[in-house]
Short mmCIF file of C-alpha atoms in Angstrom, two decimals:
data_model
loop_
_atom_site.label_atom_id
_atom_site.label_comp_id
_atom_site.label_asym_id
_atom_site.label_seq_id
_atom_site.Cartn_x
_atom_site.Cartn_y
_atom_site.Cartn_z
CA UNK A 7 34.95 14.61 -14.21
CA UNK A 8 34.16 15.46 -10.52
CA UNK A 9 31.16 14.32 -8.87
CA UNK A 10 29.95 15.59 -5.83
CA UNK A 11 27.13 13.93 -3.45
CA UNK A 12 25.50 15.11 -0.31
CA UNK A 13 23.12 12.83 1.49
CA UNK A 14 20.41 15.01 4.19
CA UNK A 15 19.97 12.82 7.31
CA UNK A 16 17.69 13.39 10.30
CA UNK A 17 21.16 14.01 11.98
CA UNK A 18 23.97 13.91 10.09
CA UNK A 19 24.65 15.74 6.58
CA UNK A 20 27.30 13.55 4.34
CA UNK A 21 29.02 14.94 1.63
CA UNK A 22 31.28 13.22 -0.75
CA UNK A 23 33.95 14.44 -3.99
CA UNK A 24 34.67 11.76 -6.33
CA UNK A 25 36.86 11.79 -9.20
CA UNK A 26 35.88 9.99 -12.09
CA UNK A 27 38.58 8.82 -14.75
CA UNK A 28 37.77 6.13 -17.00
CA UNK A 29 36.27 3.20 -15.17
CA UNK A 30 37.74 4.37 -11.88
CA UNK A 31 35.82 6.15 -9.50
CA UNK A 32 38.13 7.84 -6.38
CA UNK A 33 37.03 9.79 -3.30
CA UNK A 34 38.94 12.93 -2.81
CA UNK A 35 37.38 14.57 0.08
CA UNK A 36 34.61 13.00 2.65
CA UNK A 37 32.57 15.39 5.27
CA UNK A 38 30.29 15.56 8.01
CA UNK A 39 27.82 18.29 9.89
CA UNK A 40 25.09 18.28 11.70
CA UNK A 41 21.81 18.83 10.11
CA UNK A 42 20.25 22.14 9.97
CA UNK A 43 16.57 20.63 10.92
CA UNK A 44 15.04 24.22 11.25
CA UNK A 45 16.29 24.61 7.26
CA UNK A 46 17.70 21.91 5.40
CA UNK A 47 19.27 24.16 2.70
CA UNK A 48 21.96 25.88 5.16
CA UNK A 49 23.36 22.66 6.51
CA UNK A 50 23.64 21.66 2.92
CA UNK A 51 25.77 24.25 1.64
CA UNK A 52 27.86 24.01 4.41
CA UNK A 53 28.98 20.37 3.62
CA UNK A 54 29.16 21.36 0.07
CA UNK A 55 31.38 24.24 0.64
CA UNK A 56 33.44 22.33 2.71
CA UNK A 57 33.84 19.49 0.37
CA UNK A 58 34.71 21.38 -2.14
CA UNK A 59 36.66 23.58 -0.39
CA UNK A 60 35.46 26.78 -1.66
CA UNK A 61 33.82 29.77 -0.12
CA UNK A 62 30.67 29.39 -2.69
CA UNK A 63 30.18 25.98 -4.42
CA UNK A 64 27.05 27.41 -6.65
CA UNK A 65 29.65 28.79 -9.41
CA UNK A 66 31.21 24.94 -9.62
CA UNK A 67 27.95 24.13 -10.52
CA UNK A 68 26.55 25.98 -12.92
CA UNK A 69 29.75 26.04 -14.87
CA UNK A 70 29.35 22.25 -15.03
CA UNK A 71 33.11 22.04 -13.34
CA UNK A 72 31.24 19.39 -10.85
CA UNK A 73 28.29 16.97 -11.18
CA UNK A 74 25.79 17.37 -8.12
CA UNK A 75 23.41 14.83 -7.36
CA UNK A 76 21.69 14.70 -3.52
CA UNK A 77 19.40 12.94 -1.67
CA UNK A 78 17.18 13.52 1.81
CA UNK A 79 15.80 11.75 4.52
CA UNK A 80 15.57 14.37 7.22
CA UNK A 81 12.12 15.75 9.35
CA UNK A 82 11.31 11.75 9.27
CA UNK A 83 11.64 11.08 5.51
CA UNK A 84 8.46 10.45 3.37
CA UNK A 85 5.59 9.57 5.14
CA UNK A 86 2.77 7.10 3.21
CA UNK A 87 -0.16 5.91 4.67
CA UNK A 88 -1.28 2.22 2.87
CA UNK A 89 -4.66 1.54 2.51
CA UNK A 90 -5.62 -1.86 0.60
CA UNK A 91 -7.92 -4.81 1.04
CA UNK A 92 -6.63 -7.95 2.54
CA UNK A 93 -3.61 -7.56 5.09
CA UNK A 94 -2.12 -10.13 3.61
CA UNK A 95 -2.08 -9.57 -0.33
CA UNK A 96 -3.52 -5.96 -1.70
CA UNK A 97 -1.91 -3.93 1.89
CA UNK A 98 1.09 -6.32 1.98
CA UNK A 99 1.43 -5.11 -1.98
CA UNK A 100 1.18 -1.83 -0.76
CA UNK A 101 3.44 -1.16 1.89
CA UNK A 102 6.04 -3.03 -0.33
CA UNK A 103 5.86 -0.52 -3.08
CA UNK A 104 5.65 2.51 -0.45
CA UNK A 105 9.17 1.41 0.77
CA UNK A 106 10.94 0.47 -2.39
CA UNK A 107 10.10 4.46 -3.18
CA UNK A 108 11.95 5.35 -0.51
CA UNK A 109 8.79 5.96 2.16
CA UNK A 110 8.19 4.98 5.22
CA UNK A 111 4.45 3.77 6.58
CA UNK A 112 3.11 6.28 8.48
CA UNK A 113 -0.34 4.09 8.73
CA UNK A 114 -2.21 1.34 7.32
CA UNK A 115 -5.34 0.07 6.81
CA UNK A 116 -7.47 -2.73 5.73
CA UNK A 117 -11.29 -3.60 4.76
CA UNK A 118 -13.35 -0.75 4.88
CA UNK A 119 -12.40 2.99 6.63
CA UNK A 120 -13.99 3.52 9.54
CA UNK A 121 -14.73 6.96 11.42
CA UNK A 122 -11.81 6.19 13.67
CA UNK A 123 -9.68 5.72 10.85
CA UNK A 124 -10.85 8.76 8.83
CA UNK A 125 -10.09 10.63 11.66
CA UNK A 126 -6.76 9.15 12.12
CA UNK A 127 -5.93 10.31 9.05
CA UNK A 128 -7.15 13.72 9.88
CA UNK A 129 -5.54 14.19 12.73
CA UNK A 130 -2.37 12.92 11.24
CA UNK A 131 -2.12 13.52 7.82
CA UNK A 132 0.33 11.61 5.76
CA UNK A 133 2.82 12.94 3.18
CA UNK A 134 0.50 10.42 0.61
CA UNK A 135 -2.39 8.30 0.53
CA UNK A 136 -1.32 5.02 -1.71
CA UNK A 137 -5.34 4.03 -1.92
CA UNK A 138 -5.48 0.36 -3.07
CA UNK A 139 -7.37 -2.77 -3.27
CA UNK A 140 -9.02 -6.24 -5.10
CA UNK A 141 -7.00 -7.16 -8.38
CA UNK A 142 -8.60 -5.95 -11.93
CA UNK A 143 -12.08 -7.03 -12.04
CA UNK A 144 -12.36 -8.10 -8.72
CA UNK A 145 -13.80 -6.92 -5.59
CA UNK A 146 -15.49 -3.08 -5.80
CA UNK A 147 -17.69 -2.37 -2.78
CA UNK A 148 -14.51 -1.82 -0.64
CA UNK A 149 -12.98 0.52 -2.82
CA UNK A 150 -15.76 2.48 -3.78
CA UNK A 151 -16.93 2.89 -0.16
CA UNK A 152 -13.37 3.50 1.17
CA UNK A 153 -13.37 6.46 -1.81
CA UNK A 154 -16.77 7.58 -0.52
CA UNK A 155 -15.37 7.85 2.98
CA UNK A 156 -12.36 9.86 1.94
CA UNK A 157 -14.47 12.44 -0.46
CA UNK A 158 -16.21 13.04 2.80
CA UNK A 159 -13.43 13.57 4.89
CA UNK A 160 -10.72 17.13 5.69
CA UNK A 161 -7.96 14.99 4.37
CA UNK A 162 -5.77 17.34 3.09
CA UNK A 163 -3.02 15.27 0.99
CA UNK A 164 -1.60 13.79 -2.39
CA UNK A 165 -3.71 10.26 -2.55
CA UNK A 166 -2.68 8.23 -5.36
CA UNK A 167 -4.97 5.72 -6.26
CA UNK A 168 -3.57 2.16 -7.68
CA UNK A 169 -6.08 -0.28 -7.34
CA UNK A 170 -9.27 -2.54 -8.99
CA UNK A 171 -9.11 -0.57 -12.62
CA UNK A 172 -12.54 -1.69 -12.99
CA UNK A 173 -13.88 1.47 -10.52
CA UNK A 174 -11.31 3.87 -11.60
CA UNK A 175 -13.35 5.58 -13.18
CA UNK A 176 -15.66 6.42 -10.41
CA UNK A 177 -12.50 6.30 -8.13
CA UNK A 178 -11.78 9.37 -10.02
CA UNK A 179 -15.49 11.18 -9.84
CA UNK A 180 -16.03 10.33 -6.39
CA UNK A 181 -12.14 11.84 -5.33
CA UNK A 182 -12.11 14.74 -8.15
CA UNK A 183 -11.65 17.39 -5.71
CA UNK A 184 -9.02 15.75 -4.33
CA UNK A 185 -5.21 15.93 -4.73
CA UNK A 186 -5.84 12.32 -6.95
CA UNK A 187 -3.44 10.91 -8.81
CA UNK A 188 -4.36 7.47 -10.54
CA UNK A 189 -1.61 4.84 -12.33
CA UNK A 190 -1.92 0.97 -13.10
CA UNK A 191 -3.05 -1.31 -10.06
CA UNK A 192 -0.39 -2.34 -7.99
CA UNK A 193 -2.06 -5.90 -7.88
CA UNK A 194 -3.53 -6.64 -11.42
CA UNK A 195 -3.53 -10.61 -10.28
CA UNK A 196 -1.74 -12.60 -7.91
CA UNK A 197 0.92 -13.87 -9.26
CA UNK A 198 1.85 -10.29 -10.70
CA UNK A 199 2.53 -7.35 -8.46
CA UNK A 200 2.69 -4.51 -10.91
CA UNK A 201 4.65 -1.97 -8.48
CA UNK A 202 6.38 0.22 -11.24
CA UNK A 203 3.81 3.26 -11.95
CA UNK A 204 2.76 3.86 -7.61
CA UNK A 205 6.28 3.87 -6.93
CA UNK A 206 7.07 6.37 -9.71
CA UNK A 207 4.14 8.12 -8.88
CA UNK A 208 5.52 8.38 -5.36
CA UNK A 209 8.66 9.75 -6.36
CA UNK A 210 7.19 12.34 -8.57
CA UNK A 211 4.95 13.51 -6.25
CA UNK A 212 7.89 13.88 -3.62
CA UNK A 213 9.52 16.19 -6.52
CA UNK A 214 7.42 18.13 -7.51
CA UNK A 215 5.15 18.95 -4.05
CA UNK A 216 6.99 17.37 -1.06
CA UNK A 217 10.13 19.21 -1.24
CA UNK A 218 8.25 22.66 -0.90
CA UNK A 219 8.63 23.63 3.14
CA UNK A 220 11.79 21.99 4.20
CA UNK A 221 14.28 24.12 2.57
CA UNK A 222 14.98 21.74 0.16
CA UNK A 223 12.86 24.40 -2.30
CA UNK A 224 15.63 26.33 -1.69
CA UNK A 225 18.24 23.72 -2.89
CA UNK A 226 16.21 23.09 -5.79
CA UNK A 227 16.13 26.92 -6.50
CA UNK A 228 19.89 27.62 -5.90
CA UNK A 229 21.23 24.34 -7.77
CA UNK A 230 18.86 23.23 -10.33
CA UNK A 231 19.39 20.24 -9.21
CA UNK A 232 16.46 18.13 -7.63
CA UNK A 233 16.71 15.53 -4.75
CA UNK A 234 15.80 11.91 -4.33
CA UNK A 235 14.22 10.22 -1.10
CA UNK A 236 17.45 8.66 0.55
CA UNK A 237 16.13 5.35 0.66
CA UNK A 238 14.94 5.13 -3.03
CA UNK A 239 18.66 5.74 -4.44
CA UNK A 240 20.35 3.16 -1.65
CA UNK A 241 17.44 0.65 -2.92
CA UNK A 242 18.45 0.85 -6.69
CA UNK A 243 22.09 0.58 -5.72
CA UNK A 244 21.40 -2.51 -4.26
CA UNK A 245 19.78 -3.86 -7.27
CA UNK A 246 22.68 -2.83 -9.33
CA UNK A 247 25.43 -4.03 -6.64
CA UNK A 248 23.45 -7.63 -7.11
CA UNK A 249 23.52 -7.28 -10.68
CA UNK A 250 26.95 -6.34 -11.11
CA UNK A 251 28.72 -8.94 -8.96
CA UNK A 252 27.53 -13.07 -9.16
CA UNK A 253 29.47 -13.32 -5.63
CA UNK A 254 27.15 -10.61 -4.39
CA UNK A 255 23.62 -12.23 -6.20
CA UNK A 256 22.09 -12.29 -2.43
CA UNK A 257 22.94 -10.08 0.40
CA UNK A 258 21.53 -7.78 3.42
CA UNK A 259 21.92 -4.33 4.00
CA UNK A 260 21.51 -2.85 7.29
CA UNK A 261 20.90 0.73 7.05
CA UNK A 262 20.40 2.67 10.70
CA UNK A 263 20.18 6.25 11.67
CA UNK A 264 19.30 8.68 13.94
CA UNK A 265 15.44 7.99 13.32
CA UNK A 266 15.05 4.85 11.35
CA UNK A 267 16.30 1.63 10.35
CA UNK A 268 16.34 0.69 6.80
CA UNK A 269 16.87 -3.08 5.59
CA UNK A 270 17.11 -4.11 2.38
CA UNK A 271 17.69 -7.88 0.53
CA UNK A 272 18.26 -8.89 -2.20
CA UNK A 273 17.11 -12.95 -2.17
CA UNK A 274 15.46 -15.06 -5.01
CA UNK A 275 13.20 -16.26 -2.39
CA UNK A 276 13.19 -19.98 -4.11
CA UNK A 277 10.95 -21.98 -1.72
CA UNK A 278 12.41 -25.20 0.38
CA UNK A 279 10.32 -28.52 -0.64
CA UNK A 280 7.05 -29.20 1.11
CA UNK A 281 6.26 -25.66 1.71
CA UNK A 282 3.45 -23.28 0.65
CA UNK A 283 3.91 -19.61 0.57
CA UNK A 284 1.21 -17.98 1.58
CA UNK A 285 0.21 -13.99 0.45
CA UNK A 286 1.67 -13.05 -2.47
CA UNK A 287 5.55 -13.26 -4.77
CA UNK A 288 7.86 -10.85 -3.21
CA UNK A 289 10.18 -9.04 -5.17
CA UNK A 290 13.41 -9.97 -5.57
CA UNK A 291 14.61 -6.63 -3.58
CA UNK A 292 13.19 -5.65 -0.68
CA UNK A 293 13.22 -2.76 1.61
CA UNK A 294 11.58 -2.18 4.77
CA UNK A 295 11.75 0.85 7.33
CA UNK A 296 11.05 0.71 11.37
CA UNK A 297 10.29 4.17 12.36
CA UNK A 298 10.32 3.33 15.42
CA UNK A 299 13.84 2.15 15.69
CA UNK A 300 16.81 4.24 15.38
CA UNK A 301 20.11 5.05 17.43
CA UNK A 302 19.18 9.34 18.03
CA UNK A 303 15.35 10.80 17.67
CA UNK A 304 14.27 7.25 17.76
CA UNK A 305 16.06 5.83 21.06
CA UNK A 306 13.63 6.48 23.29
CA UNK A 307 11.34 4.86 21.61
CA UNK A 308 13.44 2.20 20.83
CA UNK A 309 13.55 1.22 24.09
CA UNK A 310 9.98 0.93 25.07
CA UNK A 311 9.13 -1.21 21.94
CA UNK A 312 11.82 -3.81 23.19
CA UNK A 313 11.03 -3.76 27.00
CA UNK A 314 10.87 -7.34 27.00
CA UNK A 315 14.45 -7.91 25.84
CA UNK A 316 15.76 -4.95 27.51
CA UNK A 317 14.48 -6.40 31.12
CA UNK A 318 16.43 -9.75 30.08
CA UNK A 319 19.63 -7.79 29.28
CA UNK A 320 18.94 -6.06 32.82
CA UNK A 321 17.33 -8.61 34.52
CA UNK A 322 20.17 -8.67 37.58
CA UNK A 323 21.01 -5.03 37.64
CA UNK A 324 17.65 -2.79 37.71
CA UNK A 325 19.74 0.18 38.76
CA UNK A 326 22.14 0.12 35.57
CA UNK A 327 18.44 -0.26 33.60
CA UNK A 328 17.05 2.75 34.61
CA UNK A 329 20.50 4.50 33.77
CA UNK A 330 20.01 3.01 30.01
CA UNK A 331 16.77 4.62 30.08
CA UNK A 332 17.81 7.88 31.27
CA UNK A 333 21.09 7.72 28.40
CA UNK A 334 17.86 6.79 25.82
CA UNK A 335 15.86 10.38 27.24
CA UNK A 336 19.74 12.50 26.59
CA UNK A 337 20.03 10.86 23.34
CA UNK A 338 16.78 12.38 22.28
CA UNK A 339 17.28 15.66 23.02
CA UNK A 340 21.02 15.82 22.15
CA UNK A 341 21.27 13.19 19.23
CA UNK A 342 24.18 14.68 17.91
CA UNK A 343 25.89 13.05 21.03
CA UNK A 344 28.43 10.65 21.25
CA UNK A 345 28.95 7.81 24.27
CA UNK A 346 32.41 9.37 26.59
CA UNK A 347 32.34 6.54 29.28
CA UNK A 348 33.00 2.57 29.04
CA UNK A 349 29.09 2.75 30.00
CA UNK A 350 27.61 5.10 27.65
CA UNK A 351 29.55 2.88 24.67
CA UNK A 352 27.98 -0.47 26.10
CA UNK A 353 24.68 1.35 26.53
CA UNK A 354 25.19 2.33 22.95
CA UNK A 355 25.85 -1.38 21.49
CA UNK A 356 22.75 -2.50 23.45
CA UNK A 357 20.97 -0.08 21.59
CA UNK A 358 22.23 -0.95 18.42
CA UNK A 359 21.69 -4.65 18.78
CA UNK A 360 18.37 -4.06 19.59
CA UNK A 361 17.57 -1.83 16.14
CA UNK A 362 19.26 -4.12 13.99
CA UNK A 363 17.78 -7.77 15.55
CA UNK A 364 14.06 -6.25 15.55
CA UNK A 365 14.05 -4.45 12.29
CA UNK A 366 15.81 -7.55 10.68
CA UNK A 367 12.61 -9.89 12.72
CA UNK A 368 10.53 -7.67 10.60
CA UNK A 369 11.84 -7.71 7.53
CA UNK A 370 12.10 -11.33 7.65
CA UNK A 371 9.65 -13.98 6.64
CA UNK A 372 8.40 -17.01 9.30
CA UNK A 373 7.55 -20.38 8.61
CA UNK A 374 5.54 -22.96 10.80
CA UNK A 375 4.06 -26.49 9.86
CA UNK A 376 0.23 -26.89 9.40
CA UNK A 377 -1.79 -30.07 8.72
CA UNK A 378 -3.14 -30.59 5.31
CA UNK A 379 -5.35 -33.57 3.86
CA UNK A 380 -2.22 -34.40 2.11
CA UNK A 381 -0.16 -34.65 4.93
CA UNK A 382 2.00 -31.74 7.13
CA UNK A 383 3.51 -28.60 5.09
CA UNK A 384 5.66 -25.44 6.25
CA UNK A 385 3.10 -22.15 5.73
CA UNK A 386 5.52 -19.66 4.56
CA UNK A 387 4.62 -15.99 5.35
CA UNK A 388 7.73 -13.66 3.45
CA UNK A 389 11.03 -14.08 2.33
CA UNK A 390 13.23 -16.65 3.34
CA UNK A 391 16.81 -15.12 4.00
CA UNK A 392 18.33 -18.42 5.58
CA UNK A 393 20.40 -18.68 2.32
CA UNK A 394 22.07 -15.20 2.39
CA UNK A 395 25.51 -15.21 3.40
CA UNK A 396 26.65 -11.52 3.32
CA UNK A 397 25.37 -8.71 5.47
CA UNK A 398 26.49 -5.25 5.10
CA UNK A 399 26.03 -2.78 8.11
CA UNK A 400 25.65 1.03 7.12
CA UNK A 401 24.74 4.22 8.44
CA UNK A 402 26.39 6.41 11.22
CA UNK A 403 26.76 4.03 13.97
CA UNK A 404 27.40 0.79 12.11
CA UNK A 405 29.58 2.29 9.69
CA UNK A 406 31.98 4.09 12.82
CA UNK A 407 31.39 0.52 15.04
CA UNK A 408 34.60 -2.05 14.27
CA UNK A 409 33.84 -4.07 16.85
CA UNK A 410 30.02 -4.76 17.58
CA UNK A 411 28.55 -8.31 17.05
CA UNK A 412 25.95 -8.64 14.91
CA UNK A 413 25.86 -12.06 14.51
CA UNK A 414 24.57 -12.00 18.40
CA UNK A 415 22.08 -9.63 17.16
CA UNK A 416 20.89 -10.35 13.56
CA UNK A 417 18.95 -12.94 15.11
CA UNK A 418 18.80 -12.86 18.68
CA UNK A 419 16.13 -15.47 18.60
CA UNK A 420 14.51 -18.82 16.41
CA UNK A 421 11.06 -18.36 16.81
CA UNK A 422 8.90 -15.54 17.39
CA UNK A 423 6.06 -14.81 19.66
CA UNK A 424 3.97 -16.94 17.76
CA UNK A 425 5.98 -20.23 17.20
CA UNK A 426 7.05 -19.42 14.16
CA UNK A 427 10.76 -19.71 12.73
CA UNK A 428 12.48 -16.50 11.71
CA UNK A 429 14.03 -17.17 7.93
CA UNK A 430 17.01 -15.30 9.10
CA UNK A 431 20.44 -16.16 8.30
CA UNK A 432 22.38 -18.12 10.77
CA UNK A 433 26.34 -17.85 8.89
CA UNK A 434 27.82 -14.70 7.15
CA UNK A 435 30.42 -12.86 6.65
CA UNK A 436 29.71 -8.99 8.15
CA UNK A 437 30.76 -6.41 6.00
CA UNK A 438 30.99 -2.88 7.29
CA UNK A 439 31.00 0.36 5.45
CA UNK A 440 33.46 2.14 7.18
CA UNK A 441 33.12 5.21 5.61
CA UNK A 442 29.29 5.80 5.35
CA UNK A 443 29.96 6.29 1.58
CA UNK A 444 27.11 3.58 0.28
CA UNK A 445 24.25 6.40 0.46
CA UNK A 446 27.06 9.01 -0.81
CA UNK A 447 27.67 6.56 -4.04
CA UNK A 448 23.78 5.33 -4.32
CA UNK A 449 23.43 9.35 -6.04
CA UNK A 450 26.84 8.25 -8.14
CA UNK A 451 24.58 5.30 -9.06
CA UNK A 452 21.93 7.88 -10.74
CA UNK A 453 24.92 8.82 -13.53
CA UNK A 454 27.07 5.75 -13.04
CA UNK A 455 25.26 2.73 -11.98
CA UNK A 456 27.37 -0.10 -12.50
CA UNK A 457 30.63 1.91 -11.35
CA UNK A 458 29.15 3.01 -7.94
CA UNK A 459 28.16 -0.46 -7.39
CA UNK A 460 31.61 -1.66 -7.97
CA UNK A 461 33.21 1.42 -6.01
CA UNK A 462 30.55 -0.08 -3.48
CA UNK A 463 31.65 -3.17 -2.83
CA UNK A 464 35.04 -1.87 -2.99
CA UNK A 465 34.78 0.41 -0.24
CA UNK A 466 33.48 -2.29 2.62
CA UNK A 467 35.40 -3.12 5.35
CA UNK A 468 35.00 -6.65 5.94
#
């Protein structure tokens, strides 16, 4: 059986042959093109073509000769805008289930909608609306005035609503004429995030609706074969890569492209003694996404969300900063480039390091000591990844880099702006994947979980 797996990237389009024989699962051909952003369907058959080595690959197909399964996260992925009560618990629970589906948070919001906010949304309308808020029979005025608001409002978008069951009812009468979708609350109590139904909801809504106007219609049409959002298959092979392997129980994956960068754990999140979490349980895996932090249509911006550490870096050479800068401005409008000089490759690694130390401060938990009646605790906010002792480094830049440093970068500092201590890991081993085949084998993982998970670990360069 041959299986054959393209992955859509903001930049790059990766497609992978695999043979399958038994329990054995072996690449026979590996390719890369640009991405056709104007029409995601033509870069696509290109890199199928080519993989296969065939004028017309659509014949393979629909004789069942090869297996296709695909996934996207090109024109900025899936874009979900949170809305819940407290930051801390019902938007926290939110945001969590947007990214294990593979989104990415356009916007958030907490409390009550405001005007601003309403037109916020207007302005910039999201891919989805995940509307949520208080636990079953819990609080209703913020929800029912937040669904007021919205009925009111030009929003044009899919809004799924997962909150307080006690006012779905008039959830759904108040938002009838909208595009409304409603499934279990996310947040029933909490000590039990109920994630399951939003996140399908999510993904069915980015089948069936999301796909239309981005060529990948077109795909659908041709191949009969629907896609999955990018991060959504690398997040389930990371559950199965932690299921399959005791040695790989806990681990980080650093996923970074041209416009994002993706990190996932997988941590049992046991607290230390004497300390309180505070918010709610997080899930065993975790994904988060910084849109703002990526190597090609992100650098720019990359660069003026670290300013602080990128005047440290520069702090004795000004002139060689405003050169980074002006490398950051020609990655953006050429990001299929690649460094040429000693220079460009440094500026490069800076820019790297700087992606994968503050999306891994993010994804991170923090911990600081409080004063109780009963004497002084550590207030945990997140997970605690001290104990992890394998990180994985994936995605374009990572995968092609054999000799950047992470363990400078992974964390560049102990405490954050606030005091607090980042629960990063201090020791572990660096694994790379050197081929970029983990998002290739996260579609194997759709047909042959436990396989591509082994072929996974397999395949890393350590």
């Amino acid at each position: 059986m041959q299986i054959v797996s393209v992955d859509i990237g903001s930049t790059w389009t990766k497609a992978a042959l695999f043979a399958r024989e038994g329990d054995a699962l072996t690449l026979v051909n590996h390719v890369l093109t640009p991405t056709t952003t104007y029409h995601l369907a033509d870069g696509f058959f290109a890199s199928l073509n080519q993989v296969l080595n065939v004028a017309d690959a659509r014949p393979l197909l629909k004789s069942g000769e090869v297996q296709l399964k695909y996934s996207s996260s090109a024109k900025g992925g899936l874009a979900v805008a949170a809305m819940g009560l407290v930051p801390s618990i019902t938007l926290e629970s939110a945001k969590v289930t947007a990214h294990s589906a593979g989104a990415k948070i356009a916007q958030y919001y907490a409390y009550k909608l405001n005007r601003h906010d309403i037109q916020a949304l207007e302005n910039s309308p999201p891919d989805i609306l995940l509307f949520t808020g208080g636990t079953d029979g819990g609080e209703e005025s913020y929800g029912l005035a937040n669904a007021r608001a919205l009925a009111n409002s030009n929003l044009d978008c899919a809004i799924i609503y997962a909150g307080n069951r006690d006012i779905q009812d008039e959830v759904q009468a108040i938002l009838g004429h909208k595009d409304l979708t409603t499934v279990d609350n996310i947040l029933p109590d909490l000590d039990h995030p109920n994630p399951y139904a939003a996140r399908q909801a999510i993904c069915d809504l980015f089948l069936s609706r999301i796909v239309k106007g981005k060529g990948l219609d077109v795909i659908v049409g041709e191949t009969g074969e629907e896609p999955m959002p990018t991060p959504w298959t690398v997040y389930e092979l990371v559950k199965a890569i932690s299921d399959i392997d005791s040695a790989w129980k806990e681990f980080m994956l650093i996923d970074m492209g041209g416009a994002t960068t993706d990190v996932y754990s997988a941590c049992a999140n046991m607290l230390s003694p004497d300390t309180v979490l505070h918010g709610v349980p997080e899930p065993f895996v975790k994904r988060t996404v910084e849109g703002d932090l990526g190597m090609r249509v992100s650098a720019l911006v990359v660069g003026e969300s670290t300013q602080e550490m990128v005047n440290v870096v520069f702090a004795q050479q000004p002139e060689r900063q405003e050169a980074f800068y002006g490398y950051l401005r020609h990655l953006v409008s050429h990001p299929d480039y690649l460094p040429r000089s000693d220079e460009e490759k440094f500026f490069d690694a800076l820019l790297a390091g700087l992606c994968v130390g503050y999306a891994s401060e993010r994804h991170a938990g923090t911990k600081k000591q409080v004063c109780t009646c009963v004497g002084n605790v550590d207030l945990q906010m997140g997970r605690d990844l001290t104990t992890v002792r394998k990180v994985v480094g994936s995605g374009g830049w990572l995968s092609r880099a054999s000799q950047f440093d992470i363990h400078r970068w992974l964390k560049y500092r102990e405490l954050d702006d606030d005091g607090r201590r980042i629960l990063l890991p201090g020791q572990f081993d660096y694994y790379r994947d050197s081929k970029g085949l983990l998002p290739l084998l996260a579609n194997v993982a759709r047909l042959y979980p436990q396989l591509a998970a082994r072929t996974s670990i397999q395949c890393l360069t350590l």
